[in-house]
CSV table of C-alpha atoms in Angstrom, one decimal:
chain,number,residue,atom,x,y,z
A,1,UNK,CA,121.9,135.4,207.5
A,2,UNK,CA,124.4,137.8,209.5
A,3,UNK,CA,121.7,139.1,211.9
A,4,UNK,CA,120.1,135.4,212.2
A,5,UNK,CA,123.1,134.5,214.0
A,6,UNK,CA,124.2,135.4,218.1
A,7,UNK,CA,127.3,134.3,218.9
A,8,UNK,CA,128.1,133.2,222.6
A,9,UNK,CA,131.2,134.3,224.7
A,10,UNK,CA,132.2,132.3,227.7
A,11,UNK,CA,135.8,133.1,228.5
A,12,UNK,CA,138.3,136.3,227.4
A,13,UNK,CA,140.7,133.4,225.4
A,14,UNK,CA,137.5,133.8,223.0
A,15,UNK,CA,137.9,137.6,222.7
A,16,UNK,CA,140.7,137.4,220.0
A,17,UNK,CA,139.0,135.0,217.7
A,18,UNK,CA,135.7,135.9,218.2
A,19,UNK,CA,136.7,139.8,217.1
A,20,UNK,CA,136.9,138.0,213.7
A,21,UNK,CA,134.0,135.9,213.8
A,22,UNK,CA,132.0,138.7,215.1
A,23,UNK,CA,131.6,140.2,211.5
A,24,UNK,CA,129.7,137.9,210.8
A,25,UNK,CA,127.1,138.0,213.1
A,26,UNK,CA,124.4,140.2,214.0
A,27,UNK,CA,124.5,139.6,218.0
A,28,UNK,CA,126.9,138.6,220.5
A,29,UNK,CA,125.7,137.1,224.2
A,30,UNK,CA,128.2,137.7,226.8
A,31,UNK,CA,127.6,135.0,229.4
A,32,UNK,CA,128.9,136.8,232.6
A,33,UNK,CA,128.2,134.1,235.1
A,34,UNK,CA,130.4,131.8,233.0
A,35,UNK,CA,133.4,134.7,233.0
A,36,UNK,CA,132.6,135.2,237.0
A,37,UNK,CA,133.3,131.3,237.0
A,38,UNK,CA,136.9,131.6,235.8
A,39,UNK,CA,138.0,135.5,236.7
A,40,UNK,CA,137.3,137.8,239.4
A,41,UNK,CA,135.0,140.7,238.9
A,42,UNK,CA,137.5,143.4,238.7
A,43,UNK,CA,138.3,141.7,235.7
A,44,UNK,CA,135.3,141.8,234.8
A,45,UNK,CA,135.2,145.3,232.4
A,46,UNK,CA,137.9,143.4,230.5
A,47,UNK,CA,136.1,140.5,229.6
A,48,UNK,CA,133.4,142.4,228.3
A,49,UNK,CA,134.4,145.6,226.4
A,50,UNK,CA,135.2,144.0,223.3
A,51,UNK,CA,134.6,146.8,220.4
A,52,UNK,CA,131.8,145.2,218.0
A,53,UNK,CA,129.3,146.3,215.2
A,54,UNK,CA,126.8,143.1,216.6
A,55,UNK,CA,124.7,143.6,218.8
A,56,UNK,CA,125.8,142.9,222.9
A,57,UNK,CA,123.6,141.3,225.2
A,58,UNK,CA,124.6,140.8,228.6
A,59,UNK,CA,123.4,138.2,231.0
A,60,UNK,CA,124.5,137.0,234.5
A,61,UNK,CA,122.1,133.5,234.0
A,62,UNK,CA,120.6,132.7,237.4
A,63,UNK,CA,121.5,129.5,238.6
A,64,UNK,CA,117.8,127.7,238.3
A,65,UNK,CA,117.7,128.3,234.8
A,66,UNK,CA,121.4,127.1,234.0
A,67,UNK,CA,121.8,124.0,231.5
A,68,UNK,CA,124.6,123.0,234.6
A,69,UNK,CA,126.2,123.5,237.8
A,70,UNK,CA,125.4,127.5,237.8
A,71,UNK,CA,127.2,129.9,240.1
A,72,UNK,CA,124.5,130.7,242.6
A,73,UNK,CA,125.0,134.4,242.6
A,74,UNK,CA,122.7,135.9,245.4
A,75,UNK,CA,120.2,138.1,243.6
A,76,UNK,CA,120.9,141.4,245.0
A,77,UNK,CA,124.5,140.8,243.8
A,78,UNK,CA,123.7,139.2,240.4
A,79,UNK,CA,120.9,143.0,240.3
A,80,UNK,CA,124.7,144.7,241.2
A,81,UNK,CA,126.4,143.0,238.1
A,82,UNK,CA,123.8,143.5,235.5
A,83,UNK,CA,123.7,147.3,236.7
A,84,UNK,CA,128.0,147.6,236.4
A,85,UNK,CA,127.4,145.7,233.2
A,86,UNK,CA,124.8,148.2,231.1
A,87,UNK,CA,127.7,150.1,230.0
A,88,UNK,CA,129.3,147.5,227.7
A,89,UNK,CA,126.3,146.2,226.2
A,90,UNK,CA,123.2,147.1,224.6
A,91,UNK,CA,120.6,144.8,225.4
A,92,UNK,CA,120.3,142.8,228.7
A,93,UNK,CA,118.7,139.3,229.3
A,94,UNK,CA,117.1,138.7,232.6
A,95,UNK,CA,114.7,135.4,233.4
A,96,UNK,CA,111.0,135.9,233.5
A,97,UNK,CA,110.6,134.2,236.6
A,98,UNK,CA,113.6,136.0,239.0
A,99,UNK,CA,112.7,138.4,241.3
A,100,UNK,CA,115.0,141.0,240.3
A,101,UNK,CA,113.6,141.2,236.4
A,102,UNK,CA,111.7,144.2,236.8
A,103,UNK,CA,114.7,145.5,239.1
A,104,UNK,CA,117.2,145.2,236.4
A,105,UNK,CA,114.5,146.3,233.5
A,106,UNK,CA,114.3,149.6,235.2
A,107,UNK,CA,118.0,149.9,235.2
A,108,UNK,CA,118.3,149.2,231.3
A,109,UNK,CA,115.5,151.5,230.8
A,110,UNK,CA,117.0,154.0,232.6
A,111,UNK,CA,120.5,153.8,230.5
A,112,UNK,CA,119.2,153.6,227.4
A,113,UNK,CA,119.5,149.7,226.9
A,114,UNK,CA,117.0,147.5,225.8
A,115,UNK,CA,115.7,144.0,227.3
A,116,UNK,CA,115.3,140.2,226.8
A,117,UNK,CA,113.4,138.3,228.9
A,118,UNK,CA,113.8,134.6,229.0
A,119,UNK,CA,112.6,131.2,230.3
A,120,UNK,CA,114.6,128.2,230.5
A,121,UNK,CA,113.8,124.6,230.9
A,122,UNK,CA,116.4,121.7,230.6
A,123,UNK,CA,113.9,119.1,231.2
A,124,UNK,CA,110.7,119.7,228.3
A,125,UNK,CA,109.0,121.5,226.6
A,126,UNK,CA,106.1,122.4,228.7
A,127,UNK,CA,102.3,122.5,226.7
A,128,UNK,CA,101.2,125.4,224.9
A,129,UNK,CA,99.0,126.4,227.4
A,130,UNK,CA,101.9,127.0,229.6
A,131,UNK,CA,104.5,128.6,226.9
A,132,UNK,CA,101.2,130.7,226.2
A,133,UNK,CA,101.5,131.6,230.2
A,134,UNK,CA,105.3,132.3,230.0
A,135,UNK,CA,104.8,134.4,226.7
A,136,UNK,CA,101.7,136.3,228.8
A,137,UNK,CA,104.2,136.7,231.9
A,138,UNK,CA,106.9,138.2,229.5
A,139,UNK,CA,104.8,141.0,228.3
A,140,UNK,CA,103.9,142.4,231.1
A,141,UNK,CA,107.0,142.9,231.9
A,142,UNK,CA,107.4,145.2,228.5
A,143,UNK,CA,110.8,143.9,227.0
A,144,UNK,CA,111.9,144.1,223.5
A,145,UNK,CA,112.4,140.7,223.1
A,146,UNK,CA,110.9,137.3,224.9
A,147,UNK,CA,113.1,134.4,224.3
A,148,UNK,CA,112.2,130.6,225.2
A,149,UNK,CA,114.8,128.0,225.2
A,150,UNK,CA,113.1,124.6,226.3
A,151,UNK,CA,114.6,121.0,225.9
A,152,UNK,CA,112.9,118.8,223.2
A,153,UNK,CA,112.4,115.6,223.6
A,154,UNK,CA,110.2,114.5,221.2
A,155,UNK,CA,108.4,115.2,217.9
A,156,UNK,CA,105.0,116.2,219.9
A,157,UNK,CA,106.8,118.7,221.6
A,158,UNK,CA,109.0,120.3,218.7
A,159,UNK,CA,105.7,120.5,216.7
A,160,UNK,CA,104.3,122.4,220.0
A,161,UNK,CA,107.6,124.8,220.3
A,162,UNK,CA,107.3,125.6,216.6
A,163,UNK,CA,103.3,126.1,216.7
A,164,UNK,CA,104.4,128.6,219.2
A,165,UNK,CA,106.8,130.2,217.5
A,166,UNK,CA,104.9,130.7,214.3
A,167,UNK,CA,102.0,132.2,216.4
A,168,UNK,CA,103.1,133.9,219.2
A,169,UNK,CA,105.6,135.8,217.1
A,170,UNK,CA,103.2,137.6,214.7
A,171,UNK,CA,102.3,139.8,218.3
A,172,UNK,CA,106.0,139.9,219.6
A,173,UNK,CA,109.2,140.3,218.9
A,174,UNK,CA,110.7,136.3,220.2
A,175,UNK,CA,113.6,134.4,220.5
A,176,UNK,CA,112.9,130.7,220.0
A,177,UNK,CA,115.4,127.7,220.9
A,178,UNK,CA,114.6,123.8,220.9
A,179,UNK,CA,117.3,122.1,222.7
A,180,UNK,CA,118.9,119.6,222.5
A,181,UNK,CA,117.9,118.5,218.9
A,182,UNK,CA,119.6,118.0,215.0
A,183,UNK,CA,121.0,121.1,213.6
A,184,UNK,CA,118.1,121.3,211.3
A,185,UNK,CA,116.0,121.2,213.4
A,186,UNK,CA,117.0,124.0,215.6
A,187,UNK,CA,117.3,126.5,212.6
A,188,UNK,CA,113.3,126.1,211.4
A,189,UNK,CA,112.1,128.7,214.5
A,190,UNK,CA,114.1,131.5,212.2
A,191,UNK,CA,111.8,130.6,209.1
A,192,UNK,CA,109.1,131.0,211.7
A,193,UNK,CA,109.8,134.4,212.9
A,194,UNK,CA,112.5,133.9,215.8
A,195,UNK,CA,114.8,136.8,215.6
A,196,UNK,CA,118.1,134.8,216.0
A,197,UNK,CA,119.8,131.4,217.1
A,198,UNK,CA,122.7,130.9,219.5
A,199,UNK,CA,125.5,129.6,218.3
A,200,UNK,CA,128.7,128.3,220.0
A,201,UNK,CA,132.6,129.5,219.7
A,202,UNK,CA,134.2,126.5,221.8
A,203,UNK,CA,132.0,125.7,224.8
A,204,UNK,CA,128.2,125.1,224.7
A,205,UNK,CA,125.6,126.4,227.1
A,206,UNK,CA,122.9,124.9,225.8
A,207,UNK,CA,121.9,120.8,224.6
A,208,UNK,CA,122.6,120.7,220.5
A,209,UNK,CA,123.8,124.7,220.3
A,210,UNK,CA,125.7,125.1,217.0
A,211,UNK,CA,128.9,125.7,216.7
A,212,UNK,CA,130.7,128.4,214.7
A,213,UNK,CA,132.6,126.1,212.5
A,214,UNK,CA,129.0,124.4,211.3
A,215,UNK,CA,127.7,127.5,210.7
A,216,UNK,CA,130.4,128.1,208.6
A,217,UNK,CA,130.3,124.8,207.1
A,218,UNK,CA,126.7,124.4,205.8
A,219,UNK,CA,124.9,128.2,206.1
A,220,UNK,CA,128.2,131.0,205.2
A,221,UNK,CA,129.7,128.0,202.3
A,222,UNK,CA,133.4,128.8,203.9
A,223,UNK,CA,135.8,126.9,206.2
């Protein structure tokens, strides 16, 4: 279940815990935009240099695609921070739709680090017809991994996020999240080939994310 499991870090009061937590995960997403919200970015290098066998991805999430009040980085500066970022991590997660995704794919690329590609929505889950766009949009930009997080409000539209899911990831690697729904319910994309799921350490970014201590609770059988 380790590698099923991405753990998210939002603020450095989370680096000493999560150092132990970490073991038992298989990823580890370093929100920078939320760290930008609460240190400067000199700081920044220690926020983000924490020394861990999961995985690293690093993403500065554009303000559009933000489950809040986003910082509403300009995007030549937020293309700036991924690039002084790629050093501490080892994948990065840029949205689909921002001008600066093939920008800051190049700049992975060219160090060796390997890409997500996202799309967001807060509101719904869109028809398949339009994941089936997003999915086609993700390709072409040639990431490792495509990842949809979409806000379910209904049954219709978690049976159209999983039909998705179950399809669509036979041809590509994909991170699948339903927001905003029962625990349960956002675990079933992993038995339907999404990689991982996000989890929480003390703040959520997302509707329904897990936290560590029901992960703990009802998938690792420990306290």
């Amino acid at each position: 279940m380790k590698e099923k499991i991405a753990l998210v870090l939002t603020d450095t009061g989370d680096i000493k815990e999560a150092k132990i937590i970490l073991k038992k995960c298989g990823w580890c997403e370093l929100r920078i935009d939320e760290f930008l919200k609460k240190y400067p970015e000199e700081k920044l290098k220690e926020c983000i240099s924490l020394k861990t066998q999961a995985k690293k991805i690093g993403t500065i999430r554009w303000y559009k695609e933000h489950q809040g009040k986003g910082l509403q980085i300009p995007e030549r500066k937020r293309l700036e921070i991924y690039k002084k970022i790629l050093e501490y991590v080892d994948y990065v997660d840029v949205e689909i739709r921002s001008k600066i995704a093939k920008d800051v794919i190049k700049s992975a690329r060219e160090s060796g680090k390997k890409v997500i590609v996202s799309y967001h929505n807060f509101s719904k889950t869109p028809s398949i017809k339009t994941l089936e766009k997003v999915y086609r949009s993700g390709r072409r930009l040639k990431p490792d991994i495509i990842k949809v997080a979409t806000k379910v409000n209904s049954p219709d539209e978690l049976f159209t996020l999983l039909y998705f899911t179950y399809n669509f990831s036979k041809k590509h690697k994909l991170v699948v999240t339903p927001m905003g729904v029962a625990f349960v319910e956002r675990l079933i994309p992993i038995y339907l080939g999404s990689l991982f799921t996000y989890i929480s350490l003390n703040t959520k970014t997302a509707p329904g994310q897990i936290s560590y201590k029901e992960v703990c609770r009802y998938l690792l059988n420990t306290d």
